[in-house]
Each structure stands twice: as C-alpha cells, then as structure tokens.
mmCIF file of C-alpha atoms and ligand atoms in Angstrom:
data_model
loop_
_atom_site.group_PDB
_atom_site.id
_atom_site.type_symbol
_atom_site.label_atom_id
_atom_site.label_comp_id
_atom_site.label_asym_id
_atom_site.label_seq_id
_atom_site.Cartn_x
_atom_site.Cartn_y
_atom_site.Cartn_z
ATOM 1 C CA MET A 121 178.702 134.673 46.318
ATOM 2 C CA SER A 122 180.077 138.142 45.695
ATOM 3 C CA PHE A 123 183.560 139.414 46.349
ATOM 4 C CA ASP A 124 182.652 143.043 45.772
ATOM 5 C CA ASN A 125 183.143 144.065 49.382
ATOM 6 C CA VAL A 126 186.551 142.539 49.969
ATOM 7 C CA ASP A 127 189.446 144.969 49.848
ATOM 8 C CA TYR A 128 192.442 142.928 48.782
ATOM 9 C CA THR A 129 194.639 146.006 48.642
ATOM 10 C CA SER A 130 194.922 146.040 52.431
ATOM 11 C CA LEU A 131 195.847 142.419 53.099
ATOM 12 C CA ASP A 132 199.047 142.183 55.043
ATOM 13 C CA ILE A 133 201.138 139.489 53.406
ATOM 14 C CA PRO A 134 204.826 139.452 54.291
ATOM 15 C CA ALA A 135 207.520 139.762 51.660
ATOM 16 C CA ALA A 136 209.194 136.508 50.668
ATOM 17 C CA PRO A 137 212.669 136.688 52.189
ATOM 18 C CA PHE A 138 215.750 135.743 50.248
ATOM 19 C CA SER A 139 217.391 132.449 51.174
ATOM 20 C CA ASP A 140 220.435 131.828 53.234
ATOM 21 C CA LYS A 141 223.130 131.781 50.519
ATOM 22 C CA SER A 142 224.317 128.342 51.617
ATOM 23 C CA ILE A 143 221.110 126.638 50.466
ATOM 24 C CA ILE A 144 220.995 128.075 46.944
ATOM 25 C CA PRO A 145 222.041 125.266 44.595
ATOM 26 C CA SER A 146 224.953 125.964 42.289
ATOM 27 C CA PHE A 147 223.554 124.132 39.194
ATOM 28 C CA THR A 148 226.895 122.790 38.121
ATOM 29 C CA HIS A 149 226.026 120.649 35.084
ATOM 30 C CA GLY A 150 224.886 123.209 32.538
ATOM 31 C CA ALA A 151 223.661 126.727 32.183
ATOM 32 C CA VAL A 152 220.632 127.958 34.106
ATOM 33 C CA PRO A 153 217.684 128.585 31.737
ATOM 34 C CA ARG A 154 217.560 132.211 30.712
ATOM 35 C CA HIS A 155 213.764 132.250 30.332
ATOM 36 C CA VAL A 156 211.493 130.075 32.508
ATOM 37 C CA GLY A 157 207.713 129.886 32.075
ATOM 38 C CA VAL A 158 205.445 128.622 34.844
ATOM 39 C CA ILE A 159 201.904 127.339 34.310
ATOM 40 C CA MET A 160 200.619 127.919 37.824
ATOM 41 C CA ASP A 161 197.915 125.265 38.024
ATOM 42 C CA GLY A 162 195.954 123.499 40.749
ATOM 43 C CA ASN A 163 194.648 126.329 42.922
ATOM 44 C CA GLY A 164 191.035 125.178 42.667
ATOM 45 C CA ARG A 165 191.859 121.560 43.551
ATOM 46 C CA TRP A 166 194.013 122.697 46.474
ATOM 47 C CA ALA A 167 191.022 124.602 47.881
ATOM 48 C CA GLN A 168 188.500 121.858 47.172
ATOM 49 C CA GLU A 169 190.684 119.290 48.954
ATOM 50 C CA ARG A 170 190.378 121.458 52.062
ATOM 51 C CA GLY A 171 186.631 122.072 51.773
ATOM 52 C CA LEU A 172 187.310 125.683 50.759
ATOM 53 C CA ILE A 173 186.003 127.632 47.794
ATOM 54 C CA ARG A 174 188.151 127.803 44.630
ATOM 55 C CA THR A 175 189.038 131.433 45.153
ATOM 56 C CA ASN A 176 190.701 130.582 48.475
ATOM 57 C CA GLY A 177 193.113 128.530 46.375
ATOM 58 C CA HIS A 178 193.982 131.604 44.308
ATOM 59 C CA GLN A 179 194.616 133.546 47.516
ATOM 60 C CA ALA A 180 196.891 130.768 48.790
ATOM 61 C CA ALA A 181 198.879 131.070 45.544
ATOM 62 C CA GLU A 182 199.971 134.668 46.132
ATOM 63 C CA PRO A 183 202.856 134.057 48.589
ATOM 64 C CA VAL A 184 204.009 131.160 46.383
ATOM 65 C CA VAL A 185 204.237 133.453 43.347
ATOM 66 C CA PHE A 186 206.597 135.750 45.253
ATOM 67 C CA ASP A 187 208.595 132.884 46.708
ATOM 68 C CA ILE A 188 209.155 131.647 43.162
ATOM 69 C CA ILE A 189 210.150 135.100 41.937
ATOM 70 C CA ALA A 190 212.686 135.305 44.794
ATOM 71 C CA GLY A 191 213.959 131.808 43.949
ATOM 72 C CA ALA A 192 214.277 132.684 40.265
ATOM 73 C CA ILE A 193 216.370 135.734 41.152
ATOM 74 C CA GLU A 194 218.560 133.594 43.403
ATOM 75 C CA ALA A 195 219.022 130.982 40.665
ATOM 76 C CA GLY A 196 219.999 133.617 38.104
ATOM 77 C CA VAL A 197 216.964 133.279 35.809
ATOM 78 C CA ARG A 198 216.725 136.435 33.671
ATOM 79 C CA TYR A 199 213.104 136.163 32.388
ATOM 80 C CA LEU A 200 210.201 134.562 34.247
ATOM 81 C CA SER A 201 206.809 134.237 32.512
ATOM 82 C CA LEU A 202 203.907 133.508 34.844
ATOM 83 C CA TYR A 203 200.689 132.187 33.309
ATOM 84 C CA THR A 204 198.163 134.055 35.403
ATOM 85 C CA PHE A 205 194.936 134.206 33.353
ATOM 86 C CA SER A 206 194.397 132.662 29.937
ATOM 87 C CA THR A 207 192.131 133.794 27.110
ATOM 88 C CA GLU A 208 190.192 130.584 27.846
ATOM 89 C CA ASN A 209 189.728 131.337 31.566
ATOM 90 C CA TRP A 210 186.790 133.660 30.737
ATOM 91 C CA LYS A 211 184.771 130.414 30.480
ATOM 92 C CA ARG A 212 184.798 130.119 34.287
ATOM 93 C CA SER A 213 181.940 131.310 36.483
ATOM 94 C CA PRO A 214 181.414 135.093 36.532
ATOM 95 C CA GLN A 215 182.240 135.040 40.247
ATOM 96 C CA GLU A 216 185.602 133.371 39.740
ATOM 97 C CA VAL A 217 186.495 135.587 36.773
ATOM 98 C CA HIS A 218 185.522 138.661 38.798
ATOM 99 C CA PHE A 219 187.663 137.493 41.684
ATOM 100 C CA LEU A 220 190.677 136.746 39.474
ATOM 101 C CA MET A 221 190.502 140.172 37.820
ATOM 102 C CA GLY A 222 190.246 142.101 41.098
ATOM 103 C CA PHE A 223 192.834 139.941 42.810
ATOM 104 C CA SER A 224 195.382 140.287 39.965
ATOM 105 C CA ARG A 225 194.904 144.049 39.964
ATOM 106 C CA ASP A 226 195.360 144.275 43.727
ATOM 107 C CA ILE A 227 198.415 142.009 43.815
ATOM 108 C CA ILE A 228 200.198 144.153 41.232
ATOM 109 C CA HIS A 229 199.259 147.272 43.190
ATOM 110 C CA ARG A 230 200.268 145.885 46.570
ATOM 111 C CA ARG A 231 203.497 144.218 45.460
ATOM 112 C CA VAL A 232 204.983 146.707 43.017
ATOM 113 C CA ALA A 233 207.164 148.382 45.662
ATOM 114 C CA GLN A 234 208.520 145.024 46.789
ATOM 115 C CA MET A 235 209.234 143.954 43.204
ATOM 116 C CA ASN A 236 210.910 147.276 42.507
ATOM 117 C CA GLU A 237 213.118 146.811 45.563
ATOM 118 C CA TRP A 238 214.145 143.396 44.239
ATOM 119 C CA GLY A 239 215.131 144.848 40.862
ATOM 120 C CA VAL A 240 212.213 143.232 39.036
ATOM 121 C CA ARG A 241 211.093 144.707 35.739
ATOM 122 C CA VAL A 242 207.349 144.042 35.680
ATOM 123 C CA ARG A 243 205.869 143.314 32.266
ATOM 124 C CA TRP A 244 202.518 142.264 30.890
ATOM 125 C CA SER A 245 201.832 139.955 27.982
ATOM 126 C CA GLY A 246 198.275 139.514 26.767
ATOM 127 C CA ARG A 247 195.352 140.921 24.850
ATOM 128 C CA ARG A 248 193.674 144.190 25.745
ATOM 129 C CA PRO A 249 190.035 143.519 24.710
ATOM 130 C CA LYS A 250 187.913 142.150 27.590
ATOM 131 C CA LEU A 251 190.653 142.620 30.200
ATOM 132 C CA TRP A 252 189.513 144.935 33.006
ATOM 133 C CA LYS A 253 190.775 148.481 32.500
ATOM 134 C CA SER A 254 191.808 148.662 36.168
ATOM 135 C CA VAL A 255 194.046 145.610 35.661
ATOM 136 C CA ILE A 256 195.679 147.197 32.599
ATOM 137 C CA ASP A 257 196.097 150.470 34.524
ATOM 138 C CA GLU A 258 197.932 148.752 37.411
ATOM 139 C CA LEU A 259 200.104 146.795 34.989
ATOM 140 C CA GLU A 260 201.009 149.977 33.124
ATOM 141 C CA ILE A 261 201.845 151.815 36.360
ATOM 142 C CA ALA A 262 204.047 148.887 37.451
ATOM 143 C CA GLN A 263 205.726 148.670 34.032
ATOM 144 C CA GLU A 264 206.540 152.371 34.084
ATOM 145 C CA LYS A 265 207.801 152.320 37.676
ATOM 146 C CA THR A 266 210.090 149.317 37.150
ATOM 147 C CA LYS A 267 211.173 149.866 33.544
ATOM 148 C CA ASN A 268 214.848 150.480 34.389
ATOM 149 C CA ASN A 269 215.276 147.373 36.580
ATOM 150 C CA THR A 270 217.618 144.723 35.253
ATOM 151 C CA VAL A 271 217.741 141.867 37.787
ATOM 152 C CA ILE A 272 214.869 139.894 36.227
ATOM 153 C CA ASP A 273 211.923 140.530 33.912
ATOM 154 C CA VAL A 274 208.766 139.077 35.434
ATOM 155 C CA ILE A 275 206.131 138.749 32.746
ATOM 156 C CA PHE A 276 202.569 138.427 33.944
ATOM 157 C CA CYS A 277 200.635 136.627 31.200
ATOM 158 C CA ILE A 278 197.142 137.968 31.804
ATOM 159 C CA ASN A 279 194.400 137.495 29.214
ATOM 160 C CA TYR A 280 197.169 135.680 27.380
ATOM 161 C CA GLY A 281 196.584 133.018 24.750
ATOM 162 C CA GLY A 282 199.338 131.765 22.480
ATOM 163 C CA ARG A 283 197.088 131.363 19.458
ATOM 164 C CA ALA A 284 195.653 134.844 19.998
ATOM 165 C CA GLU A 285 199.207 136.219 20.157
ATOM 166 C CA ILE A 286 200.171 134.552 16.874
ATOM 167 C CA ALA A 287 196.897 135.683 15.237
ATOM 168 C CA ASP A 288 197.548 139.259 16.430
ATOM 169 C CA ALA A 289 201.075 139.108 14.981
ATOM 170 C CA ALA A 290 199.686 137.788 11.676
ATOM 171 C CA ALA A 291 197.125 140.612 11.598
ATOM 172 C CA ALA A 292 199.836 143.230 12.232
ATOM 173 C CA ILE A 293 201.946 141.776 9.408
ATOM 174 C CA ALA A 294 198.927 141.649 7.073
ATOM 175 C CA LYS A 295 198.358 145.351 7.742
ATOM 176 C CA GLU A 296 201.959 146.139 6.828
ATOM 177 C CA VAL A 297 201.611 144.055 3.652
ATOM 178 C CA ALA A 298 198.459 145.992 2.736
ATOM 179 C CA GLU A 299 200.328 149.263 3.328
ATOM 180 C CA GLY A 300 203.107 148.064 1.038
ATOM 181 C CA LYS A 301 205.733 147.986 3.809
ATOM 182 C CA ILE A 302 206.331 144.229 3.536
ATOM 183 C CA LYS A 303 206.017 141.894 0.540
ATOM 184 C CA GLY A 304 203.444 139.177 1.204
ATOM 185 C CA ASN A 305 205.773 136.450 -0.072
ATOM 186 C CA LYS A 306 208.610 137.660 2.160
ATOM 187 C CA VAL A 307 207.127 136.873 5.588
ATOM 188 C CA THR A 308 209.756 135.152 7.709
ATOM 189 C CA GLU A 309 209.869 133.500 11.143
ATOM 190 C CA LYS A 310 211.942 136.415 12.392
ATOM 191 C CA MET A 311 209.286 138.862 11.208
ATOM 192 C CA LEU A 312 206.567 136.955 13.019
ATOM 193 C CA ALA A 313 208.664 136.814 16.194
ATOM 194 C CA ASP A 314 209.187 140.580 15.917
ATOM 195 C CA HIS A 315 205.406 141.110 16.006
ATOM 196 C CA LEU A 316 204.714 139.103 19.167
ATOM 197 C CA TYR A 317 203.598 140.999 22.289
ATOM 198 C CA LEU A 318 207.127 141.250 23.777
ATOM 199 C CA PRO A 319 209.519 140.824 20.855
ATOM 200 C CA ASP A 320 212.641 141.570 22.901
ATOM 201 C CA VAL A 321 212.036 138.621 25.259
ATOM 202 C CA PRO A 322 214.094 135.593 24.198
ATOM 203 C CA ASP A 323 212.613 132.145 23.561
ATOM 204 C CA CYS A 324 211.472 130.210 26.582
ATOM 205 C CA ASP A 325 213.982 127.532 27.662
ATOM 206 C CA LEU A 326 212.005 125.712 30.337
ATOM 207 C CA VAL A 327 208.255 125.403 30.945
ATOM 208 C CA ILE A 328 207.142 124.073 34.310
ATOM 209 C CA ARG A 329 203.523 123.073 34.908
ATOM 210 C CA THR A 330 202.312 122.286 38.387
ATOM 211 C CA SER A 331 199.421 120.030 39.462
ATOM 212 C CA GLY A 332 200.344 116.983 37.382
ATOM 213 C CA GLU A 333 198.496 117.964 34.204
ATOM 214 C CA GLN A 334 200.579 117.190 31.135
ATOM 215 C CA ARG A 335 199.569 119.858 28.652
ATOM 216 C CA THR A 336 200.585 123.412 27.903
ATOM 217 C CA SER A 337 197.088 124.938 27.541
ATOM 218 C CA ASN A 338 197.968 127.592 24.939
ATOM 219 C CA PHE A 339 201.011 128.943 26.830
ATOM 220 C CA LEU A 340 203.850 130.372 24.699
ATOM 221 C CA PRO A 341 203.431 128.000 21.697
ATOM 222 C CA TRP A 342 205.814 130.107 19.596
ATOM 223 C CA GLN A 343 208.414 130.974 22.230
ATOM 224 C CA ALA A 344 208.470 127.514 23.824
ATOM 225 C CA ALA A 345 208.677 125.549 20.561
ATOM 226 C CA TYR A 346 212.040 124.168 21.721
ATOM 227 C CA ALA A 347 211.582 124.514 25.473
ATOM 228 C CA GLU A 348 212.271 121.662 27.858
ATOM 229 C CA LEU A 349 209.079 120.683 29.705
ATOM 230 C CA ASP A 350 208.705 119.659 33.336
ATOM 231 C CA PHE A 351 205.359 118.521 34.714
ATOM 232 C CA VAL A 352 205.498 118.450 38.504
ATOM 233 C CA PRO A 353 202.850 116.881 40.754
ATOM 234 C CA GLU A 354 202.542 119.632 43.387
ATOM 235 C CA LEU A 355 199.420 121.809 43.303
ATOM 236 C CA PHE A 356 200.557 125.401 42.872
ATOM 237 C CA PRO A 357 199.715 126.587 46.429
ATOM 238 C CA ASP A 358 201.926 123.740 47.760
ATOM 239 C CA CYS A 359 204.899 124.899 45.667
ATOM 240 C CA SER A 360 207.902 126.957 46.648
ATOM 241 C CA ARG A 361 211.217 128.071 45.190
ATOM 242 C CA GLU A 362 212.573 124.551 45.829
ATOM 243 C CA VAL A 363 210.195 123.181 43.185
ATOM 244 C CA LEU A 364 211.607 125.718 40.723
ATOM 245 C CA TRP A 365 215.162 124.839 41.684
ATOM 246 C CA ARG A 366 214.508 121.104 41.219
ATOM 247 C CA SER A 367 213.180 121.782 37.717
ATOM 248 C CA ILE A 368 216.192 123.935 36.917
ATOM 249 C CA GLU A 369 218.479 121.183 38.186
ATOM 250 C CA LYS A 370 216.758 118.701 35.829
ATOM 251 C CA PHE A 371 217.011 121.223 33.004
ATOM 252 C CA THR A 372 220.769 121.555 33.457
ATOM 253 C CA ASN A 373 221.065 117.804 32.852
ATOM 254 C CA ARG A 374 218.945 117.727 29.685
ATOM 255 C CA ASP A 375 220.524 117.329 26.292
ATOM 256 C CA ARG A 376 219.149 120.081 24.030
ATOM 257 C CA ARG A 377 219.811 119.392 20.372
ATOM 258 C CA PHE A 378 217.482 121.806 18.520
ATOM 259 C CA GLY A 379 217.234 119.333 15.655
ATOM 260 C CA GLY A 380 220.975 118.989 15.311
ATOM 261 C CA VAL A 381 223.329 116.216 16.324
ATOM 262 C CA LYS A 382 225.405 116.396 19.456
ATOM 263 C CA LYS A 383 229.132 116.303 18.745
HETATM 264 C C1 IPE B 183 195.317 127.886 38.207
HETATM 265 O O1 IPE B 183 194.564 127.090 39.054
HETATM 266 C C2 IPE B 183 194.902 129.336 38.245
HETATM 267 C C3 IPE B 183 194.244 129.807 37.019
HETATM 268 C C4 IPE B 183 194.037 129.106 35.937
HETATM 269 C C5 IPE B 183 193.745 131.165 37.039
HETATM 270 P P1 IPE B 183 193.145 126.547 38.634
HETATM 271 O O2 IPE B 183 192.120 127.551 39.028
HETATM 272 O O3 IPE B 183 193.131 126.152 37.200
HETATM 273 O O4 IPE B 183 193.015 125.266 39.561
HETATM 274 P P2 IPE B 183 192.480 123.828 39.136
HETATM 275 O O5 IPE B 183 193.286 123.412 37.949
HETATM 276 O O6 IPE B 183 191.028 123.972 38.820
HETATM 277 O O7 IPE B 183 192.741 122.981 40.339
HETATM 278 C C1 IPE B 184 196.170 127.151 32.461
HETATM 279 O O1 IPE B 184 195.453 126.484 33.437
HETATM 280 C C2 IPE B 184 195.999 128.637 32.616
HETATM 281 C C3 IPE B 184 196.677 129.252 33.756
HETATM 282 C C4 IPE B 184 197.420 128.631 34.629
HETATM 283 C C5 IPE B 184 196.478 130.673 33.878
HETATM 284 P P1 IPE B 184 193.959 125.975 33.195
HETATM 285 O O2 IPE B 184 193.535 125.337 34.457
HETATM 286 O O3 IPE B 184 193.131 127.089 32.685
HETATM 287 O O4 IPE B 184 194.164 124.934 32.017
HETATM 288 P P2 IPE B 184 193.300 123.655 31.603
HETATM 289 O O5 IPE B 184 191.876 124.106 31.476
HETATM 290 O O6 IPE B 184 193.466 122.636 32.689
HETATM 291 O O7 IPE B 184 193.905 123.189 30.318
HETATM 292 MG MG1 MG B 185 193.601 124.442 36.205
#
C-alpha cells in the first residue's frame, strides 16, 4: 500500500477548544510538574482492534495530541515533550515509516498557526541523519515562527533516541577535549547536560506512557532520571486532556526525595 497520493496538508481537523474554566482541576496538593513527557503509544493496536490499518491509528492520534497540548496549557505545564518517532522506529515497514514521516511533516505545517495562536514555542529534539529533510524544514520553520512564545514549549521528539543523544553529547565533549578546550579528566554531569540537544530545557518531572506498556523505550534517559512515572492503560487515540490531568493529580501526591530524606 502506498500513501504517496494522499495530501495530508488539506485535511480539515478542527482546533481543540480550551475547556470551560470550571472543569480545570486546581491540583491543590503539590506543584504541577514543570516538564511532562508523553510516550504516545498504542496507535497500531487501536487501529487493529477496529479492523483498520496501523496508519489509521496514527491519524486518530492527531486530535488527541492537540487536546493534550491544550490540557497541558490549562494545567500550567511549562514544557511538554512528545515522543513522536524514535531512532528505533526505522525498523518498521517502509510503508509505515513513510507514512509517519509525511504525516509528521504535514501536521507541523498544518498546525503551526494554531500553536502560535496558543503561545506554543515549537521545538524539535532528535538526530538529523536519516530524518526526512522536509520534516526538518517544517520543524525549523515552526521553531523560527514561534521562537518568542512563552506559554509552553512543546518539544516534538522526532528521530529521537536517548542513547543517541547521550552518545552525541559525549562526541561533542570529546571533540572539545581534543581541541584542548576541556580537560578529559574534568568532564562533569553539568557539562554533559549542557551538550544535550536542548540544554536549556529542565529535567523531566513526569513521564506518562499510554497503552499499558511499562517501559520507557529510550525516552529521555538523562532528563527523566528522577522523573515520576505513570503507565496508563488507555491506547493513545483513546486519550484526552483528562488522562493528562489525572496523571498530574497523581504526581502532585507523590513524595519526591531525590535520594534525600524527607524532613
Ligand atoms: C505509537 O503507537 C506511535 C509510534 C511509535 C510512532 P504504535 O505505532 O507504537 O502503536 P502500537 O504500540 O503498535 O499499538
Ligand atoms: C515508543 O513506542 C516510541 C514512540 C512512542 C514514538 P514504541 O511502540 O516504538 O516502543 P516499543 O517498541 O513498544 O518499546
Ligand atoms: Mg508501540
């Protein structure tokens, strides 16, 4: 099956509206996580359960992505990382990979105005090699257009792999050691963090994975070293901002100790 003839730039998908203020939870127990990461999993199973092809599941995920962005804004989350395509997802069939590349590109293109209106700063985290140039181009256009927005940073992790990110940081540091800018025996955690793809983005506080799988699949291993984890049963296309809010509610009741002892 080929998706070459489908023009996803012209699909008419309505903007996710903001909620009636009265239904937004107030998260009274503790602070809302500053940085939330979402492993958006279960699109293929959602489609298969309905006798559809896997890519229909990815299409069904689009409105959910924007509902969750709207819900994150309403909850007061400042950074939202969305695991969109991993460095391991190239193992999938050429048809599915082709679809995911074209679809990601078209979503960014089609939704940038809406995100800009919402005050979203669009960002990309991932590796350049192998990623379609047209995807990188759309991401760069969106980054430039939204660079002054301050409501929320939405980070699309595309061709992202946590081990690749750490290896790339190590390579950049090794180069600086070779150039004599850094002493090899003076490499610190802070230095490594400063060489990650988006060094200004703070550590991830909460990672949510949908679809019931209990693993993190190479998502933010450095940044989420002390994150709270929430594995929720819903397949991603069945999710909504309420799923995010429930996870945030649970987060506000967790006891984070970071290796210390609570007074
Ligand atoms: C998540 O859904 C989307 C991507 C990884 C791109 P999947 O496509 O992994 O769906 P399942 O896990 O096979 O159901
Ligand atoms: C993780 O989901 C990657 C994304 C959501 C983009 P996968 O479906 O690729 O992960 P595994 O294969 O179940 O670990
Ligand atoms: Mg999956």
